[in-house]
Amino acid sequence: DKKRECDRIEKEMNGLRSNFEYQVNAEKKWMDEFKRDSKHRNEWICVFKPAMVARTKPQDGAPVVRRILLDEVVKAKGEVTEDHWIQLDGQRDTTWALTWHAKHGRLLQQWYGPDQSKFIELQKKIDDRRANRNQTFVDYRKKRKEVEEWGIPPGPTQEELYEIEDEEGEQLMGLVDPLLKELKEYKRRLRELRQKRLEQALE
């Protein structure tokens, strides 16, 4: 029933959460080990053609400080902000660059020199696993919502009721018709028998 199915889905989702938490921890370990073994620290390469800009503040409309050309490597200090900004190192304190833009996509990519291909491969693996986890939870939430909306299905319309009655009437006639024919035959034989007895009585 509805409750049993909801409980089953929730139980499976809880099991997935535990499994996914293990995956996230493993992915973090992979990336931490890669960064630990790399000589490059907090370096970024411009991947946007032909160039991007750095600004005085971490805001889209802030004044432009300089251009960062395609394939140019810059060094950042600190972590990336929640809205994708990094503060550039070796510059004045008011120089910020955007790593990802909602319209243009990726602007700056983390740089690891000769190990860059390994980093991109690892990042793609992690991104694919993350996308798979997200899609799995979306599917389960959709399935749970469908179950929660279960209810007693509506009855037939008046037109459908008429059709049902017609079908039932046809089925009933199919059953009764042979009986009527048989009864009619019995009545005919009974009349013949009565007629014979009457004629014998008059002789």
JSON list of N, CA, C and O in Angstrom, two decimals, residues 4-46:
[
{"chain": "A", "resi": 4, "resn": "ARG", "atom": "N", "xyz": [3.53, 1.60, 2.99]},
{"chain": "A", "resi": 4, "resn": "ARG", "atom": "CA", "xyz": [4.60, 0.61, 2.86]},
{"chain": "A", "resi": 4, "resn": "ARG", "atom": "C", "xyz": [5.57, 1.00, 1.75]},
{"chain": "A", "resi": 4, "resn": "ARG", "atom": "O", "xyz": [6.79, 0.88, 1.90]},
{"chain": "A", "resi": 5, "resn": "GLU", "atom": "N", "xyz": [5.03, 1.51, 0.62]},
{"chain": "A", "resi": 5, "resn": "GLU", "atom": "CA", "xyz": [5.89, 1.91, -0.48]},
{"chain": "A", "resi": 5, "resn": "GLU", "atom": "C", "xyz": [6.73, 3.14, -0.12]},
{"chain": "A", "resi": 5, "resn": "GLU", "atom": "O", "xyz": [7.91, 3.22, -0.47]},
{"chain": "A", "resi": 6, "resn": "CYS", "atom": "N", "xyz": [6.12, 4.10, 0.59]},
{"chain": "A", "resi": 6, "resn": "CYS", "atom": "CA", "xyz": [6.87, 5.29, 1.03]},
{"chain": "A", "resi": 6, "resn": "CYS", "atom": "C", "xyz": [8.00, 4.88, 1.98]},
{"chain": "A", "resi": 6, "resn": "CYS", "atom": "O", "xyz": [9.12, 5.41, 1.89]},
{"chain": "A", "resi": 7, "resn": "ASP", "atom": "N", "xyz": [7.71, 3.97, 2.90]},
{"chain": "A", "resi": 7, "resn": "ASP", "atom": "CA", "xyz": [8.73, 3.51, 3.85]},
{"chain": "A", "resi": 7, "resn": "ASP", "atom": "C", "xyz": [9.88, 2.80, 3.11]},
{"chain": "A", "resi": 7, "resn": "ASP", "atom": "O", "xyz": [11.05, 2.96, 3.47]},
{"chain": "A", "resi": 8, "resn": "ARG", "atom": "N", "xyz": [9.53, 2.03, 2.09]},
{"chain": "A", "resi": 8, "resn": "ARG", "atom": "CA", "xyz": [10.56, 1.32, 1.33]},
{"chain": "A", "resi": 8, "resn": "ARG", "atom": "C", "xyz": [11.47, 2.30, 0.61]},
{"chain": "A", "resi": 8, "resn": "ARG", "atom": "O", "xyz": [12.71, 2.16, 0.63]},
{"chain": "A", "resi": 9, "resn": "ILE", "atom": "N", "xyz": [10.87, 3.32, -0.02]},
{"chain": "A", "resi": 9, "resn": "ILE", "atom": "CA", "xyz": [11.66, 4.32, -0.74]},
{"chain": "A", "resi": 9, "resn": "ILE", "atom": "C", "xyz": [12.56, 5.09, 0.21]},
{"chain": "A", "resi": 9, "resn": "ILE", "atom": "O", "xyz": [13.74, 5.33, -0.06]},
{"chain": "A", "resi": 10, "resn": "GLU", "atom": "N", "xyz": [12.02, 5.48, 1.38]},
{"chain": "A", "resi": 10, "resn": "GLU", "atom": "CA", "xyz": [12.80, 6.23, 2.35]},
{"chain": "A", "resi": 10, "resn": "GLU", "atom": "C", "xyz": [13.96, 5.38, 2.88]},
{"chain": "A", "resi": 10, "resn": "GLU", "atom": "O", "xyz": [15.07, 5.90, 3.09]},
{"chain": "A", "resi": 11, "resn": "LYS", "atom": "N", "xyz": [13.71, 4.11, 3.09]},
{"chain": "A", "resi": 11, "resn": "LYS", "atom": "CA", "xyz": [14.78, 3.21, 3.56]},
{"chain": "A", "resi": 11, "resn": "LYS", "atom": "C", "xyz": [15.90, 3.12, 2.53]},
{"chain": "A", "resi": 11, "resn": "LYS", "atom": "O", "xyz": [17.09, 3.14, 2.89]},
{"chain": "A", "resi": 12, "resn": "GLU", "atom": "N", "xyz": [15.54, 2.99, 1.27]},
{"chain": "A", "resi": 12, "resn": "GLU", "atom": "CA", "xyz": [16.55, 2.93, 0.21]},
{"chain": "A", "resi": 12, "resn": "GLU", "atom": "C", "xyz": [17.33, 4.23, 0.11]},
{"chain": "A", "resi": 12, "resn": "GLU", "atom": "O", "xyz": [18.55, 4.22, -0.10]},
{"chain": "A", "resi": 13, "resn": "MET", "atom": "N", "xyz": [16.64, 5.37, 0.27]},
{"chain": "A", "resi": 13, "resn": "MET", "atom": "CA", "xyz": [17.31, 6.66, 0.21]},
{"chain": "A", "resi": 13, "resn": "MET", "atom": "C", "xyz": [18.29, 6.82, 1.37]},
{"chain": "A", "resi": 13, "resn": "MET", "atom": "O", "xyz": [19.39, 7.36, 1.19]},
{"chain": "A", "resi": 14, "resn": "ASN", "atom": "N", "xyz": [17.92, 6.35, 2.55]},
{"chain": "A", "resi": 14, "resn": "ASN", "atom": "CA", "xyz": [18.83, 6.41, 3.70]},
{"chain": "A", "resi": 14, "resn": "ASN", "atom": "C", "xyz": [20.08, 5.58, 3.45]},
{"chain": "A", "resi": 14, "resn": "ASN", "atom": "O", "xyz": [21.19, 5.97, 3.81]},
{"chain": "A", "resi": 15, "resn": "GLY", "atom": "N", "xyz": [19.89, 4.43, 2.83]},
{"chain": "A", "resi": 15, "resn": "GLY", "atom": "CA", "xyz": [21.04, 3.59, 2.49]},
{"chain": "A", "resi": 15, "resn": "GLY", "atom": "C", "xyz": [21.94, 4.27, 1.47]},
{"chain": "A", "resi": 15, "resn": "GLY", "atom": "O", "xyz": [23.17, 4.19, 1.56]},
{"chain": "A", "resi": 16, "resn": "LEU", "atom": "N", "xyz": [21.33, 4.97, 0.51]},
{"chain": "A", "resi": 16, "resn": "LEU", "atom": "CA", "xyz": [22.12, 5.69, -0.49]},
{"chain": "A", "resi": 16, "resn": "LEU", "atom": "C", "xyz": [22.89, 6.85, 0.13]},
{"chain": "A", "resi": 16, "resn": "LEU", "atom": "O", "xyz": [24.03, 7.12, -0.26]},
{"chain": "A", "resi": 17, "resn": "ARG", "atom": "N", "xyz": [22.29, 7.53, 1.09]},
{"chain": "A", "resi": 17, "resn": "ARG", "atom": "CA", "xyz": [22.98, 8.66, 1.74]},
{"chain": "A", "resi": 17, "resn": "ARG", "atom": "C", "xyz": [24.27, 8.19, 2.39]},
{"chain": "A", "resi": 17, "resn": "ARG", "atom": "O", "xyz": [25.30, 8.86, 2.28]},
{"chain": "A", "resi": 18, "resn": "SER", "atom": "N", "xyz": [24.21, 7.06, 3.07]},
{"chain": "A", "resi": 18, "resn": "SER", "atom": "CA", "xyz": [25.40, 6.53, 3.72]},
{"chain": "A", "resi": 18, "resn": "SER", "atom": "C", "xyz": [26.47, 6.16, 2.69]},
{"chain": "A", "resi": 18, "resn": "SER", "atom": "O", "xyz": [27.66, 6.47, 2.85]},
{"chain": "A", "resi": 19, "resn": "ASN", "atom": "N", "xyz": [26.03, 5.54, 1.60]},
{"chain": "A", "resi": 19, "resn": "ASN", "atom": "CA", "xyz": [26.96, 5.15, 0.54]},
{"chain": "A", "resi": 19, "resn": "ASN", "atom": "C", "xyz": [27.55, 6.36, -0.16]},
{"chain": "A", "resi": 19, "resn": "ASN", "atom": "O", "xyz": [28.76, 6.42, -0.46]},
{"chain": "A", "resi": 20, "resn": "PHE", "atom": "N", "xyz": [26.71, 7.37, -0.40]},
{"chain": "A", "resi": 20, "resn": "PHE", "atom": "CA", "xyz": [27.19, 8.58, -1.07]},
{"chain": "A", "resi": 20, "resn": "PHE", "atom": "C", "xyz": [28.14, 9.37, -0.19]},
{"chain": "A", "resi": 20, "resn": "PHE", "atom": "O", "xyz": [29.08, 10.00, -0.68]},
{"chain": "A", "resi": 21, "resn": "GLU", "atom": "N", "xyz": [27.91, 9.37, 1.11]},
{"chain": "A", "resi": 21, "resn": "GLU", "atom": "CA", "xyz": [28.82, 10.06, 2.03]},
{"chain": "A", "resi": 21, "resn": "GLU", "atom": "C", "xyz": [30.21, 9.42, 1.96]},
{"chain": "A", "resi": 21, "resn": "GLU", "atom": "O", "xyz": [31.23, 10.12, 1.98]},
{"chain": "A", "resi": 22, "resn": "TYR", "atom": "N", "xyz": [30.23, 8.11, 1.87]},
{"chain": "A", "resi": 22, "resn": "TYR", "atom": "CA", "xyz": [31.50, 7.39, 1.72]},
{"chain": "A", "resi": 22, "resn": "TYR", "atom": "C", "xyz": [32.19, 7.79, 0.42]},
{"chain": "A", "resi": 22, "resn": "TYR", "atom": "O", "xyz": [33.41, 8.01, 0.39]},
{"chain": "A", "resi": 23, "resn": "GLN", "atom": "N", "xyz": [31.42, 7.91, -0.66]},
{"chain": "A", "resi": 23, "resn": "GLN", "atom": "CA", "xyz": [31.99, 8.30, -1.95]},
{"chain": "A", "resi": 23, "resn": "GLN", "atom": "C", "xyz": [32.58, 9.71, -1.89]},
{"chain": "A", "resi": 23, "resn": "GLN", "atom": "O", "xyz": [33.68, 9.96, -2.41]},
{"chain": "A", "resi": 24, "resn": "VAL", "atom": "N", "xyz": [31.86, 10.65, -1.27]},
{"chain": "A", "resi": 24, "resn": "VAL", "atom": "CA", "xyz": [32.33, 12.04, -1.17]},
{"chain": "A", "resi": 24, "resn": "VAL", "atom": "C", "xyz": [33.64, 12.10, -0.40]},
{"chain": "A", "resi": 24, "resn": "VAL", "atom": "O", "xyz": [34.58, 12.81, -0.79]},
{"chain": "A", "resi": 25, "resn": "ASN", "atom": "N", "xyz": [33.72, 11.36, 0.70]},
{"chain": "A", "resi": 25, "resn": "ASN", "atom": "CA", "xyz": [34.96, 11.34, 1.48]},
{"chain": "A", "resi": 25, "resn": "ASN", "atom": "C", "xyz": [36.12, 10.76, 0.67]},
{"chain": "A", "resi": 25, "resn": "ASN", "atom": "O", "xyz": [37.25, 11.26, 0.76]},
{"chain": "A", "resi": 26, "resn": "ALA", "atom": "N", "xyz": [35.82, 9.73, -0.13]},
{"chain": "A", "resi": 26, "resn": "ALA", "atom": "CA", "xyz": [36.87, 9.13, -0.96]},
{"chain": "A", "resi": 26, "resn": "ALA", "atom": "C", "xyz": [37.34, 10.11, -2.02]},
{"chain": "A", "resi": 26, "resn": "ALA", "atom": "O", "xyz": [38.55, 10.24, -2.29]},
{"chain": "A", "resi": 27, "resn": "GLU", "atom": "N", "xyz": [36.40, 10.83, -2.63]},
{"chain": "A", "resi": 27, "resn": "GLU", "atom": "CA", "xyz": [36.76, 11.80, -3.66]},
{"chain": "A", "resi": 27, "resn": "GLU", "atom": "C", "xyz": [37.59, 12.95, -3.09]},
{"chain": "A", "resi": 27, "resn": "GLU", "atom": "O", "xyz": [38.54, 13.42, -3.72]},
{"chain": "A", "resi": 28, "resn": "LYS", "atom": "N", "xyz": [37.24, 13.39, -1.89]},
{"chain": "A", "resi": 28, "resn": "LYS", "atom": "CA", "xyz": [38.02, 14.45, -1.23]},
{"chain": "A", "resi": 28, "resn": "LYS", "atom": "C", "xyz": [39.45, 13.96, -0.96]},
{"chain": "A", "resi": 28, "resn": "LYS", "atom": "O", "xyz": [40.42, 14.71, -1.13]},
{"chain": "A", "resi": 29, "resn": "LYS", "atom": "N", "xyz": [39.57, 12.71, -0.55]},
{"chain": "A", "resi": 29, "resn": "LYS", "atom": "CA", "xyz": [40.89, 12.14, -0.28]},
{"chain": "A", "resi": 29, "resn": "LYS", "atom": "C", "xyz": [41.72, 12.09, -1.56]},
{"chain": "A", "resi": 29, "resn": "LYS", "atom": "O", "xyz": [42.92, 12.42, -1.55]},
{"chain": "A", "resi": 30, "resn": "TRP", "atom": "N", "xyz": [41.09, 11.69, -2.69]},
{"chain": "A", "resi": 30, "resn": "TRP", "atom": "CA", "xyz": [41.80, 11.64, -3.96]},
{"chain": "A", "resi": 30, "resn": "TRP", "atom": "C", "xyz": [42.36, 13.02, -4.32]},
{"chain": "A", "resi": 30, "resn": "TRP", "atom": "O", "xyz": [43.52, 13.14, -4.70]},
{"chain": "A", "resi": 31, "resn": "MET", "atom": "N", "xyz": [41.50, 14.04, -4.21]},
{"chain": "A", "resi": 31, "resn": "MET", "atom": "CA", "xyz": [41.92, 15.39, -4.60]},
{"chain": "A", "resi": 31, "resn": "MET", "atom": "C", "xyz": [42.97, 15.94, -3.64]},
{"chain": "A", "resi": 31, "resn": "MET", "atom": "O", "xyz": [43.94, 16.59, -4.07]},
{"chain": "A", "resi": 32, "resn": "ASP", "atom": "N", "xyz": [42.81, 15.68, -2.34]},
{"chain": "A", "resi": 32, "resn": "ASP", "atom": "CA", "xyz": [43.79, 16.16, -1.36]},
{"chain": "A", "resi": 32, "resn": "ASP", "atom": "C", "xyz": [45.16, 15.53, -1.62]},
{"chain": "A", "resi": 32, "resn": "ASP", "atom": "O", "xyz": [46.19, 16.22, -1.54]},
{"chain": "A", "resi": 33, "resn": "GLU", "atom": "N", "xyz": [45.17, 14.24, -1.94]},
{"chain": "A", "resi": 33, "resn": "GLU", "atom": "CA", "xyz": [46.44, 13.57, -2.21]},
{"chain": "A", "resi": 33, "resn": "GLU", "atom": "C", "xyz": [47.08, 14.10, -3.49]},
{"chain": "A", "resi": 33, "resn": "GLU", "atom": "O", "xyz": [48.30, 14.28, -3.55]},
{"chain": "A", "resi": 34, "resn": "PHE", "atom": "N", "xyz": [46.26, 14.38, -4.50]},
{"chain": "A", "resi": 34, "resn": "PHE", "atom": "CA", "xyz": [46.79, 14.93, -5.74]},
{"chain": "A", "resi": 34, "resn": "PHE", "atom": "C", "xyz": [47.42, 16.30, -5.50]},
{"chain": "A", "resi": 34, "resn": "PHE", "atom": "O", "xyz": [48.54, 16.59, -5.95]},
{"chain": "A", "resi": 35, "resn": "LYS", "atom": "N", "xyz": [46.71, 17.17, -4.77]},
{"chain": "A", "resi": 35, "resn": "LYS", "atom": "CA", "xyz": [47.23, 18.52, -4.51]},
{"chain": "A", "resi": 35, "resn": "LYS", "atom": "C", "xyz": [48.48, 18.47, -3.63]},
{"chain": "A", "resi": 35, "resn": "LYS", "atom": "O", "xyz": [49.39, 19.28, -3.79]},
{"chain": "A", "resi": 36, "resn": "ARG", "atom": "N", "xyz": [48.50, 17.55, -2.69]},
{"chain": "A", "resi": 36, "resn": "ARG", "atom": "CA", "xyz": [49.66, 17.42, -1.80]},
{"chain": "A", "resi": 36, "resn": "ARG", "atom": "C", "xyz": [50.92, 17.05, -2.57]},
{"chain": "A", "resi": 36, "resn": "ARG", "atom": "O", "xyz": [52.02, 17.53, -2.27]},
{"chain": "A", "resi": 37, "resn": "ASP", "atom": "N", "xyz": [50.76, 16.21, -3.58]},
{"chain": "A", "resi": 37, "resn": "ASP", "atom": "CA", "xyz": [51.92, 15.75, -4.35]},
{"chain": "A", "resi": 37, "resn": "ASP", "atom": "C", "xyz": [52.33, 16.73, -5.45]},
{"chain": "A", "resi": 37, "resn": "ASP", "atom": "O", "xyz": [53.37, 16.54, -6.09]},
{"chain": "A", "resi": 38, "resn": "SER", "atom": "N", "xyz": [51.51, 17.76, -5.69]},
{"chain": "A", "resi": 38, "resn": "SER", "atom": "CA", "xyz": [51.82, 18.72, -6.74]},
{"chain": "A", "resi": 38, "resn": "SER", "atom": "C", "xyz": [52.67, 19.87, -6.20]},
{"chain": "A", "resi": 38, "resn": "SER", "atom": "O", "xyz": [52.52, 20.29, -5.06]},
{"chain": "A", "resi": 39, "resn": "LYS", "atom": "N", "xyz": [53.55, 20.40, -7.04]},
{"chain": "A", "resi": 39, "resn": "LYS", "atom": "CA", "xyz": [54.39, 21.53, -6.67]},
{"chain": "A", "resi": 39, "resn": "LYS", "atom": "C", "xyz": [53.64, 22.85, -6.85]},
{"chain": "A", "resi": 39, "resn": "LYS", "atom": "O", "xyz": [54.09, 23.89, -6.38]},
{"chain": "A", "resi": 40, "resn": "HIS", "atom": "N", "xyz": [52.53, 22.79, -7.55]},
{"chain": "A", "resi": 40, "resn": "HIS", "atom": "CA", "xyz": [51.78, 24.02, -7.84]},
{"chain": "A", "resi": 40, "resn": "HIS", "atom": "C", "xyz": [50.74, 24.25, -6.75]},
{"chain": "A", "resi": 40, "resn": "HIS", "atom": "O", "xyz": [49.98, 23.36, -6.38]},
{"chain": "A", "resi": 41, "resn": "ARG", "atom": "N", "xyz": [50.68, 25.48, -6.24]},
{"chain": "A", "resi": 41, "resn": "ARG", "atom": "CA", "xyz": [49.78, 25.82, -5.14]},
{"chain": "A", "resi": 41, "resn": "ARG", "atom": "C", "xyz": [48.89, 27.00, -5.53]},
{"chain": "A", "resi": 41, "resn": "ARG", "atom": "O", "xyz": [49.39, 28.10, -5.77]},
{"chain": "A", "resi": 42, "resn": "ASN", "atom": "N", "xyz": [47.62, 26.74, -5.61]},
{"chain": "A", "resi": 42, "resn": "ASN", "atom": "CA", "xyz": [46.63, 27.79, -5.83]},
{"chain": "A", "resi": 42, "resn": "ASN", "atom": "C", "xyz": [46.94, 28.61, -7.09]},
{"chain": "A", "resi": 42, "resn": "ASN", "atom": "O", "xyz": [46.85, 29.84, -7.08]},
{"chain": "A", "resi": 43, "resn": "GLU", "atom": "N", "xyz": [47.30, 27.92, -8.16]},
{"chain": "A", "resi": 43, "resn": "GLU", "atom": "CA", "xyz": [47.53, 28.58, -9.44]},
{"chain": "A", "resi": 43, "resn": "GLU", "atom": "C", "xyz": [46.35, 28.30, -10.38]},
{"chain": "A", "resi": 43, "resn": "GLU", "atom": "O", "xyz": [45.77, 27.21, -10.35]},
{"chain": "A", "resi": 44, "resn": "TRP", "atom": "N", "xyz": [46.06, 29.28, -11.21]},
{"chain": "A", "resi": 44, "resn": "TRP", "atom": "CA", "xyz": [44.90, 29.19, -12.10]},
{"chain": "A", "resi": 44, "resn": "TRP", "atom": "C", "xyz": [45.31, 29.61, -13.50]},
{"chain": "A", "resi": 44, "resn": "TRP", "atom": "O", "xyz": [46.11, 30.52, -13.68]},
{"chain": "A", "resi": 45, "resn": "ILE", "atom": "N", "xyz": [44.73, 28.94, -14.51]},
{"chain": "A", "resi": 45, "resn": "ILE", "atom": "CA", "xyz": [45.01, 29.27, -15.90]},
{"chain": "A", "resi": 45, "resn": "ILE", "atom": "C", "xyz": [43.72, 29.74, -16.58]},
{"chain": "A", "resi": 45, "resn": "ILE", "atom": "O", "xyz": [42.64, 29.19, -16.35]},
{"chain": "A", "resi": 46, "resn": "CYS", "atom": "N", "xyz": [43.86, 30.79, -17.41]},
{"chain": "A", "resi": 46, "resn": "CYS", "atom": "CA", "xyz": [42.69, 31.32, -18.12]},
{"chain": "A", "resi": 46, "resn": "CYS", "atom": "C", "xyz": [42.32, 30.38, -19.26]},
{"chain": "A", "resi": 46, "resn": "CYS", "atom": "O", "xyz": [43.15, 30.03, -20.10]}
]
